[in-house]
PDB file of C-alpha atoms and ligand atoms in Angstrom:
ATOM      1  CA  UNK A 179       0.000   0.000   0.000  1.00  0.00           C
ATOM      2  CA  UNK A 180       2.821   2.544   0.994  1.00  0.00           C
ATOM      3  CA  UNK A 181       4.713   1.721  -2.426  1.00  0.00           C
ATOM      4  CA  UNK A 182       2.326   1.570  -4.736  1.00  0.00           C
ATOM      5  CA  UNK A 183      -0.521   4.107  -3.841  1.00  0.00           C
ATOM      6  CA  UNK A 184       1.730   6.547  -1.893  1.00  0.00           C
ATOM      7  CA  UNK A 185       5.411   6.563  -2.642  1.00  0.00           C
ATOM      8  CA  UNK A 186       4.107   6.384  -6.242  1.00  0.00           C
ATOM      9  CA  UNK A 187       1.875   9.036  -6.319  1.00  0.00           C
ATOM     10  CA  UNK A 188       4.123  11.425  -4.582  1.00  0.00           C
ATOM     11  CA  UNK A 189       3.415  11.520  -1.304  1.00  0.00           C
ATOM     12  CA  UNK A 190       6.955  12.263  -0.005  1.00  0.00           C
ATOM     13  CA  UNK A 191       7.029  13.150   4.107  1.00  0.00           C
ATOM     14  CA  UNK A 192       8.876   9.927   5.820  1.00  0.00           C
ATOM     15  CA  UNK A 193       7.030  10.637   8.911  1.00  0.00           C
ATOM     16  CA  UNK A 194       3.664  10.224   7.200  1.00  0.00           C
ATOM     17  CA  UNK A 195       4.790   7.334   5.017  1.00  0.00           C
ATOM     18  CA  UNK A 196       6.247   5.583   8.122  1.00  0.00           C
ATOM     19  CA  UNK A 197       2.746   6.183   9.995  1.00  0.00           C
ATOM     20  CA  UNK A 198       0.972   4.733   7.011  1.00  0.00           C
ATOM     21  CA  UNK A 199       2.832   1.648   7.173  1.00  0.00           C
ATOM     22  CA  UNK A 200       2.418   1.517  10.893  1.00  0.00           C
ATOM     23  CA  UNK A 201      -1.360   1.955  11.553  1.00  0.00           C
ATOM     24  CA  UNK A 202      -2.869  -0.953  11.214  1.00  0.00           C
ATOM     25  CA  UNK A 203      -6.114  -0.117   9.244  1.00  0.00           C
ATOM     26  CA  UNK A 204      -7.920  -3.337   9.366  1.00  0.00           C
ATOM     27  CA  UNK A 205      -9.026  -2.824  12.379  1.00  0.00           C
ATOM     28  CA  UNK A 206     -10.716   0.754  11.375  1.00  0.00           C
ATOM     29  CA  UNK A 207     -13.243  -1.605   9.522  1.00  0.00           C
ATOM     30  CA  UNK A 208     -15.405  -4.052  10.095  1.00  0.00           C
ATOM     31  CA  UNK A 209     -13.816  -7.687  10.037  1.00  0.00           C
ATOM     32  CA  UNK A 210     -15.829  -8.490   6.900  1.00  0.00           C
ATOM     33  CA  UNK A 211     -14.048  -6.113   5.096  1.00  0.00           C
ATOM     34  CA  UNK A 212     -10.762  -6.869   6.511  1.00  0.00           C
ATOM     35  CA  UNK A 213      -9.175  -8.423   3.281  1.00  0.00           C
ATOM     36  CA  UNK A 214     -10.099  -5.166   1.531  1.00  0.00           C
ATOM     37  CA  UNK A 215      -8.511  -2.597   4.306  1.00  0.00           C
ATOM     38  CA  UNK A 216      -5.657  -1.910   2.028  1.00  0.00           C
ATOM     39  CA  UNK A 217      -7.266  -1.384  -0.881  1.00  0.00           C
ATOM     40  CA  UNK A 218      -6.948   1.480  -3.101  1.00  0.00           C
ATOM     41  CA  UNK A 219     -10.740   3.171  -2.404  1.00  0.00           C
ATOM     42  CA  UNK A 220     -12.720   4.015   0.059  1.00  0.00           C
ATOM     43  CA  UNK A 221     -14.903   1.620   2.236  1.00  0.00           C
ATOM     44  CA  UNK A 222     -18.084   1.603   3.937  1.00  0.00           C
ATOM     45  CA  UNK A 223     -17.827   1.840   7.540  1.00  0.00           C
ATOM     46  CA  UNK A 224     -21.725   1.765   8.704  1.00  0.00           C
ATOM     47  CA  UNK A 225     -24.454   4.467   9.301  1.00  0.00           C
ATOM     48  CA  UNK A 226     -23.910   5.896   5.281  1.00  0.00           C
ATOM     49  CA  UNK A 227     -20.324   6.629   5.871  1.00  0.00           C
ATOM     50  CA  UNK A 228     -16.740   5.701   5.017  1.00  0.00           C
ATOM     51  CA  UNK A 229     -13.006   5.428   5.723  1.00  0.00           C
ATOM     52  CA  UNK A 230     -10.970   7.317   3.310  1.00  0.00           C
ATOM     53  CA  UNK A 231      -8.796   5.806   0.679  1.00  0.00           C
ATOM     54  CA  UNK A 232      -5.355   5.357   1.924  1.00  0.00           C
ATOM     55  CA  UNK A 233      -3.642   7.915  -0.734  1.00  0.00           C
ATOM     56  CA  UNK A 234      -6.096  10.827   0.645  1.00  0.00           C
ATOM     57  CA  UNK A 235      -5.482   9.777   4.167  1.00  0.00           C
ATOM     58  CA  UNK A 236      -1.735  10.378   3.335  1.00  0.00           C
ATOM     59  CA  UNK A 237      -2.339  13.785   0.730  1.00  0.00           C
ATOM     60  CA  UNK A 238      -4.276  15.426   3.769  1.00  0.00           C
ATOM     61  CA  UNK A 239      -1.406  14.161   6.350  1.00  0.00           C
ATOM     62  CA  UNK A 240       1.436  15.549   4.439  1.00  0.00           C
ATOM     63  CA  UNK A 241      -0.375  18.474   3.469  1.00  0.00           C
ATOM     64  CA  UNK A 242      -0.645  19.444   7.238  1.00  0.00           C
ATOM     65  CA  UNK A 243       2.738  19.379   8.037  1.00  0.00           C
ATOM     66  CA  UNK A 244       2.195  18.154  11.180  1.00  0.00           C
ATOM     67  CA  UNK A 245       5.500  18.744  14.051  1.00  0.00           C
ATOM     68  CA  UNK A 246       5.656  16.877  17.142  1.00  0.00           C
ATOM     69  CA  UNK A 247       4.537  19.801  19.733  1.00  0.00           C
ATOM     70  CA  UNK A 248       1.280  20.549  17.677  1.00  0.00           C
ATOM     71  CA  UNK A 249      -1.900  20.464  18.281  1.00  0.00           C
ATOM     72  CA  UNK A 250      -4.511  19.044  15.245  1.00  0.00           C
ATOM     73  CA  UNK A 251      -8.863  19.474  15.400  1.00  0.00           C
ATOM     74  CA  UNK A 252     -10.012  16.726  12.829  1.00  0.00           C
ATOM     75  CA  UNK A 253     -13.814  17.271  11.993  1.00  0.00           C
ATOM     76  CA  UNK A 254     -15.425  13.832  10.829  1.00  0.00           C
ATOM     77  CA  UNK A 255     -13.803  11.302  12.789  1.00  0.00           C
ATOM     78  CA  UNK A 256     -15.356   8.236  11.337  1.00  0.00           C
ATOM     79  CA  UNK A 257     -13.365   5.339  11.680  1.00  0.00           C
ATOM     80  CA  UNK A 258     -11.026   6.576  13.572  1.00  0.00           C
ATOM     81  CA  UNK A 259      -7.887   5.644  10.771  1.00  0.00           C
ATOM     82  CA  UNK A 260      -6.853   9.302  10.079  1.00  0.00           C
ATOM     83  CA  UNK A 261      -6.942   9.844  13.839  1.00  0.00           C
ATOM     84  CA  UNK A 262      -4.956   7.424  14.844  1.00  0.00           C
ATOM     85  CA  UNK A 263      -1.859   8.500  12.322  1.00  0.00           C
ATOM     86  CA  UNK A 264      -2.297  12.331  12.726  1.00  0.00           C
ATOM     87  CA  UNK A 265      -2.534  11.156  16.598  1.00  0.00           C
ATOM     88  CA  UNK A 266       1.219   9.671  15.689  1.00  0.00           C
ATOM     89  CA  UNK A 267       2.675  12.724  14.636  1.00  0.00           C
ATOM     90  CA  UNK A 268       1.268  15.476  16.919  1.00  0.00           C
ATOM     91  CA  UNK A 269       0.774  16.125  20.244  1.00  0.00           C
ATOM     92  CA  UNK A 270      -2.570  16.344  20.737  1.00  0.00           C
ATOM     93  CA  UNK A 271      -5.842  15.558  18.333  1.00  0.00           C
ATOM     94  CA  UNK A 272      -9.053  16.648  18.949  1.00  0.00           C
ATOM     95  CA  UNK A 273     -11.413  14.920  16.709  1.00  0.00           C
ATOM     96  CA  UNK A 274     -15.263  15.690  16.203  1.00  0.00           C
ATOM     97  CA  UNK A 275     -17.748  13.234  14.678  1.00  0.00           C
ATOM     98  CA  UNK A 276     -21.780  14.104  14.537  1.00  0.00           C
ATOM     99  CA  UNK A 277     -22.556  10.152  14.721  1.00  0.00           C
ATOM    100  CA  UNK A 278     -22.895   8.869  18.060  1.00  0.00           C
ATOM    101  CA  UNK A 279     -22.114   5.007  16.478  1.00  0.00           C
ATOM    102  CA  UNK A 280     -19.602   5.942  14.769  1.00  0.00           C
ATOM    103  CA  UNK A 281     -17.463   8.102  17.782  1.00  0.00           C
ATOM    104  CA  UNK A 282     -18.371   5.503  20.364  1.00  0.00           C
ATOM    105  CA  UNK A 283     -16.434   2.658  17.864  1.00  0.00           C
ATOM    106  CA  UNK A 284     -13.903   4.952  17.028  1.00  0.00           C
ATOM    107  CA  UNK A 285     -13.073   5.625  20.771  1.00  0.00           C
ATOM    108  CA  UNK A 286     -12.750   1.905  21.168  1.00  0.00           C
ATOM    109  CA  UNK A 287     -10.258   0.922  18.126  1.00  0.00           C
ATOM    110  CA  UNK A 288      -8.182   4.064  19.181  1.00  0.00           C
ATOM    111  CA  UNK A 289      -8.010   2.941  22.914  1.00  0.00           C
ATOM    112  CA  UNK A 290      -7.221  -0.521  21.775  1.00  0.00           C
ATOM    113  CA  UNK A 291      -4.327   0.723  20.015  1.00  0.00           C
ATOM    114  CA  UNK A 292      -3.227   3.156  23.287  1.00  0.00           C
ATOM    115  CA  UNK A 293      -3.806   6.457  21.916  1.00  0.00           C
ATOM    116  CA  UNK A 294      -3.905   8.295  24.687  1.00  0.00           C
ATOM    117  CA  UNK A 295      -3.471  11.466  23.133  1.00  0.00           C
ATOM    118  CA  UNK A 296      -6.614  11.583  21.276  1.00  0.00           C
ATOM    119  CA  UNK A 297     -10.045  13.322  22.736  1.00  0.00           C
ATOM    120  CA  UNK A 298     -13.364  12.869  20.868  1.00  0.00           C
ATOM    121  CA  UNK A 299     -16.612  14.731  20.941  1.00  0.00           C
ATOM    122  CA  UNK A 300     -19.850  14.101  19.454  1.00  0.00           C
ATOM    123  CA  UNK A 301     -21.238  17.217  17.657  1.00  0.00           C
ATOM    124  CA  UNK A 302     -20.829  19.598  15.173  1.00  0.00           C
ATOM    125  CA  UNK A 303     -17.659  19.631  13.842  1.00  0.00           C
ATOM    126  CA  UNK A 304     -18.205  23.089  11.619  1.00  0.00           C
ATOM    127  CA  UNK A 305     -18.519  24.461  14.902  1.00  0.00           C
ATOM    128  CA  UNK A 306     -15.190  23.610  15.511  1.00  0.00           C
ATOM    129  CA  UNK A 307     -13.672  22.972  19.458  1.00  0.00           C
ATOM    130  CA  UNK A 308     -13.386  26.443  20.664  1.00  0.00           C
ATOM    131  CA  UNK A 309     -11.667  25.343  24.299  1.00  0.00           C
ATOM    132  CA  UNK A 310      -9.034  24.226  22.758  1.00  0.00           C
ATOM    133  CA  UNK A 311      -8.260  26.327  19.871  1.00  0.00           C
ATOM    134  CA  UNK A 312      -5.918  27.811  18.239  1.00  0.00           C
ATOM    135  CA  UNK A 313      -4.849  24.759  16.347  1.00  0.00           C
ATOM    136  CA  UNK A 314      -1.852  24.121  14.549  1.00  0.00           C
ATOM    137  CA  UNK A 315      -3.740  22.014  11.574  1.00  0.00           C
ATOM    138  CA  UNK A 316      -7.899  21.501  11.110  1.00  0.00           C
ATOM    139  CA  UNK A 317      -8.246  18.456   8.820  1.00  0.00           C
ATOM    140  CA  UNK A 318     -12.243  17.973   7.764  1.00  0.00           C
ATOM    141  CA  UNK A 319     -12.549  14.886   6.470  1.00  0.00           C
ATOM    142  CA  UNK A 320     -15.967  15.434   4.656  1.00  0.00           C
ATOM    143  CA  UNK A 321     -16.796  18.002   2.211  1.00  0.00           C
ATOM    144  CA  UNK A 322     -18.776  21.609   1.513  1.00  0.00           C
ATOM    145  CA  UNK A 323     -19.842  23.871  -0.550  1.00  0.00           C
ATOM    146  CA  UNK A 324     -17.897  26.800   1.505  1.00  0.00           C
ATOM    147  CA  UNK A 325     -15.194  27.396   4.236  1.00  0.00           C
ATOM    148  CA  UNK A 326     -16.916  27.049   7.843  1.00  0.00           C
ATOM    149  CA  UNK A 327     -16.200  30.451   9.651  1.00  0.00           C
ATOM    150  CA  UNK A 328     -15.905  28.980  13.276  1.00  0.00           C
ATOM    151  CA  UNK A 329     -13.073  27.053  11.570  1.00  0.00           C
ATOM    152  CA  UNK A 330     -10.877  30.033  10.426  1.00  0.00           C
ATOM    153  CA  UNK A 331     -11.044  31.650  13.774  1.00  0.00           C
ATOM    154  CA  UNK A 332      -9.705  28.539  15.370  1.00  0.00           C
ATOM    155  CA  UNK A 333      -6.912  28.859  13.068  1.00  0.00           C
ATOM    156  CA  UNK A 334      -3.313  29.570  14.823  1.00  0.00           C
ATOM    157  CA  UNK A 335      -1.087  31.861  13.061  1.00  0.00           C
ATOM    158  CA  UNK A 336       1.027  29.468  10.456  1.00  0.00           C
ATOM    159  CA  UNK A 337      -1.972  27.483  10.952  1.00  0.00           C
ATOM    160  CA  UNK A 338      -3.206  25.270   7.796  1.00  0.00           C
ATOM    161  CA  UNK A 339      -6.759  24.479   7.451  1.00  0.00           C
ATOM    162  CA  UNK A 340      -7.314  21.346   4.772  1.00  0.00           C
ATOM    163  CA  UNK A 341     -10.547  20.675   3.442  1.00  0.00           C
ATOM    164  CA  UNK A 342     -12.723  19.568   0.583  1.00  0.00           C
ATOM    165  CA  UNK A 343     -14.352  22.571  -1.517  1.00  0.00           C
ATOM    166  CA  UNK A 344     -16.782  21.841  -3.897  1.00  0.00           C
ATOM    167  CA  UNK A 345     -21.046  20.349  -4.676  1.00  0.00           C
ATOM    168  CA  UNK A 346     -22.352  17.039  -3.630  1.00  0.00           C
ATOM    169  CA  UNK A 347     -20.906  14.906  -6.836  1.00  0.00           C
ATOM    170  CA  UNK A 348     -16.686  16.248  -6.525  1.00  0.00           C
ATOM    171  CA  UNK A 349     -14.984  18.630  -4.589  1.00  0.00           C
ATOM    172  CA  UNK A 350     -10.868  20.275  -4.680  1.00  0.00           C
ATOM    173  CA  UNK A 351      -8.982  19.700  -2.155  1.00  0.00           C
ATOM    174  CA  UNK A 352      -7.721  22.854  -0.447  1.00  0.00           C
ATOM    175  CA  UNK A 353      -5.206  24.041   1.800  1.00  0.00           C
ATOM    176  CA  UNK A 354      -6.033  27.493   3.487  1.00  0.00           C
ATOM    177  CA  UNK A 355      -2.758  28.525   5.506  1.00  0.00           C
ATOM    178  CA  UNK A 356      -3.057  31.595   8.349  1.00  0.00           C
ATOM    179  CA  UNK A 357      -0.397  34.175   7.233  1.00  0.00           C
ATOM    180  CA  UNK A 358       0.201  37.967   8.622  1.00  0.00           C
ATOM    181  CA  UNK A 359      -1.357  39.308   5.393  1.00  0.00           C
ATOM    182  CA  UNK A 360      -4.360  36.430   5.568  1.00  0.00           C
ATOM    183  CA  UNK A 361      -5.399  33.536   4.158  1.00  0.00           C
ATOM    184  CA  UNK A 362      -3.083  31.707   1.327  1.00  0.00           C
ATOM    185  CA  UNK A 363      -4.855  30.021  -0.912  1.00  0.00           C
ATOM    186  CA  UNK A 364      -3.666  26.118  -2.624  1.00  0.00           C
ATOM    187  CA  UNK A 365      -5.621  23.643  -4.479  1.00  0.00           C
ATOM    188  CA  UNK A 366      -3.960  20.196  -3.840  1.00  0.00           C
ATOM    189  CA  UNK A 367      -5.992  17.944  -6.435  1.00  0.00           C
ATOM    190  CA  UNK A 368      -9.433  16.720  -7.348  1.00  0.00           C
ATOM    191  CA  UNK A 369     -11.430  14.496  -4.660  1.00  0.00           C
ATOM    192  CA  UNK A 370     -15.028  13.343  -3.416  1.00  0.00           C
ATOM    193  CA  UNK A 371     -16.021  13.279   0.037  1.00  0.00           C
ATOM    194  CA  UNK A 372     -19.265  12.534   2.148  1.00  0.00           C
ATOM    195  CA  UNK A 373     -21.072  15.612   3.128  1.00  0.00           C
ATOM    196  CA  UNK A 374     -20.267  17.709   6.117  1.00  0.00           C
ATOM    197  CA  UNK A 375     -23.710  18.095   7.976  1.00  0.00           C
ATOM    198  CA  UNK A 376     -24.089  20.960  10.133  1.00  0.00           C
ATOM    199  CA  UNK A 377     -24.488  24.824  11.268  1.00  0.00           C
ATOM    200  CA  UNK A 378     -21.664  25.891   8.788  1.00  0.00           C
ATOM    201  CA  UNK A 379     -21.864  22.887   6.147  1.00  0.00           C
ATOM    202  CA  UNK A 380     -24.764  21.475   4.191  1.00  0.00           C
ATOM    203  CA  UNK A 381     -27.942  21.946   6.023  1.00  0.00           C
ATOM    204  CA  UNK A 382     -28.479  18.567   8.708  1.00  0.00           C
TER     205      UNK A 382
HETATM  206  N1  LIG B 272     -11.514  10.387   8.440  1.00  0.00           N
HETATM  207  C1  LIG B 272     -12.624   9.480   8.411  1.00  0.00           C
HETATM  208  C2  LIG B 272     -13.619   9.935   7.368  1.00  0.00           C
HETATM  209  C3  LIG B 272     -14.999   9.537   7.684  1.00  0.00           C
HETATM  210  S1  LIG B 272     -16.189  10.131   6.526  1.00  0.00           S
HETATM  211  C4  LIG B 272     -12.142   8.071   8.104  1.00  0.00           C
HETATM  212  O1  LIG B 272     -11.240   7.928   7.278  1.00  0.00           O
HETATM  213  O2  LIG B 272     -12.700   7.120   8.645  1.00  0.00           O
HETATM  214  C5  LIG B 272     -16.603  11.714   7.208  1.00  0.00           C
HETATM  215  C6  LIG B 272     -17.190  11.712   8.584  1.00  0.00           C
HETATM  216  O3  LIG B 272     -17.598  13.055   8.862  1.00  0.00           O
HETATM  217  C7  LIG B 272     -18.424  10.856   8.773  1.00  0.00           C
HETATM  218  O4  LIG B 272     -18.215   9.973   9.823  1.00  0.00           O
HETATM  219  C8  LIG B 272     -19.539  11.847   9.114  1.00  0.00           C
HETATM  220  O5  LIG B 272     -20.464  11.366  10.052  1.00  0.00           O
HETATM  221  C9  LIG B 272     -18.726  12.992   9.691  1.00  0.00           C
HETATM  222  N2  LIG B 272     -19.376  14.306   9.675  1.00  0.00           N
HETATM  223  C10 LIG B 272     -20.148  14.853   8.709  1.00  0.00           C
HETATM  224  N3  LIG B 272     -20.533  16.104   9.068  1.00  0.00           N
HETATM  225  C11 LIG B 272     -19.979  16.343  10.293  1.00  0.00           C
HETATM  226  C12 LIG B 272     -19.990  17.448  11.202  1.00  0.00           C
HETATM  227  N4  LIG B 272     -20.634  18.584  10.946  1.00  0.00           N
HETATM  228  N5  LIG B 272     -19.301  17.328  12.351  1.00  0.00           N
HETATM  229  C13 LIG B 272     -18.613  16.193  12.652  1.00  0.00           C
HETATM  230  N6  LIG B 272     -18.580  15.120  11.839  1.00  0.00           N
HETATM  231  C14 LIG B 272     -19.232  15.196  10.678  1.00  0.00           C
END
């Protein structure tokens, strides 16, 4: 998987490829899917959602550029997967997921594995987690039609905010980064995520 769909496609960071290669991601799904965990797409993970294919898992990692000391807010924790490696290169993630099911299994798999560093709450992610803010990175892991304000605020200064831009059927990728003059601008490829429900997303 690390070969093939990551050190092939260009993702580049050894810190992100060796977290890739460490995680193990069959246990983010459910056992009758374990055989297809490393497959090159996404996968169905209950209650309408899914786990991310590996290669976006990685493209969102890298473009975070995550250092030990910082602190990540992940909105749509799902599985749990991209958690568990941002939770391997940070200090602290705070990740929010709006489906009870889903955070409650999440929680489990990610104490399994002893992260400890990891704190989930079930909500509205557009909202973002205003205790703990400023963050370093904000990774949103499902996509809208337009930036969530709460998010920006939350933003630290250097901060980069990665998310999926675009209608229902495909979305860009885009990194916003928190400079003195504002907020830069980078498209970082074509992708298609499940919706982000909520107060600053599509309406719930
Ligand atoms: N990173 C996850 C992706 C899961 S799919 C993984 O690889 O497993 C996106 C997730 O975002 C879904 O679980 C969905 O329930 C959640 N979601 C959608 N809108 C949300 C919101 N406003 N706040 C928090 N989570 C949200």
């Amino acid at each position: 998987m690390v070969q093939e769909q990551l050190v092939n496609r260009g993702i580049k960071d050894p810190q992100v490829l060796q977290a890739m290669g460490k995680v193990p991601r069959h246990l983010f799904v459910e056992s009758a899917l374990a055989d297809r965990a490393h497959d090159d797409e996404p996968l169905p993970i209950g209650e309408r959602q899914t786990i991310s294919q590996p290669y976006m898992v990685a493209l969102m990692t890298e473009a975070a550029e995550l250092r030990g000391e910082q602190k990540v807010l992940e909105v749509g924790t799902g599985s749990g997967y991209q958690t568990a490696i941002l939770a391997g290169l940070c200090l602290n993630v705070f990740s929010i997921e709006k489906i009870h099911a889903l955070a409650v299994k999440a929680r489990a798999v990610l104490d399994g594995l002893s992260y400890y560093n990891v704190a989930i709450h079930i909500g509205d992610g557009t909202l973002g987690w205003s205790e703990h803010a400023p963050f370093d990175a904000i990774l949103v892991t499902a996509g809208t039609p337009e930036l969530p304000r709460p998010l920006i605020g939350q933003l630290a200064s250097g901060g980069r905010l990665i998310i999926p831009l675009g209608d229902e059927r495909s979305q860009v990728l885009k990194r916003f980064r928190r400079t003195a003059s504002g907020l830069e601008e980078e498209g970082l490829g074509d992708c298609r995520f499940v919706k982000l429900l909520g107060r600053y997303g599509w309406p719930d």
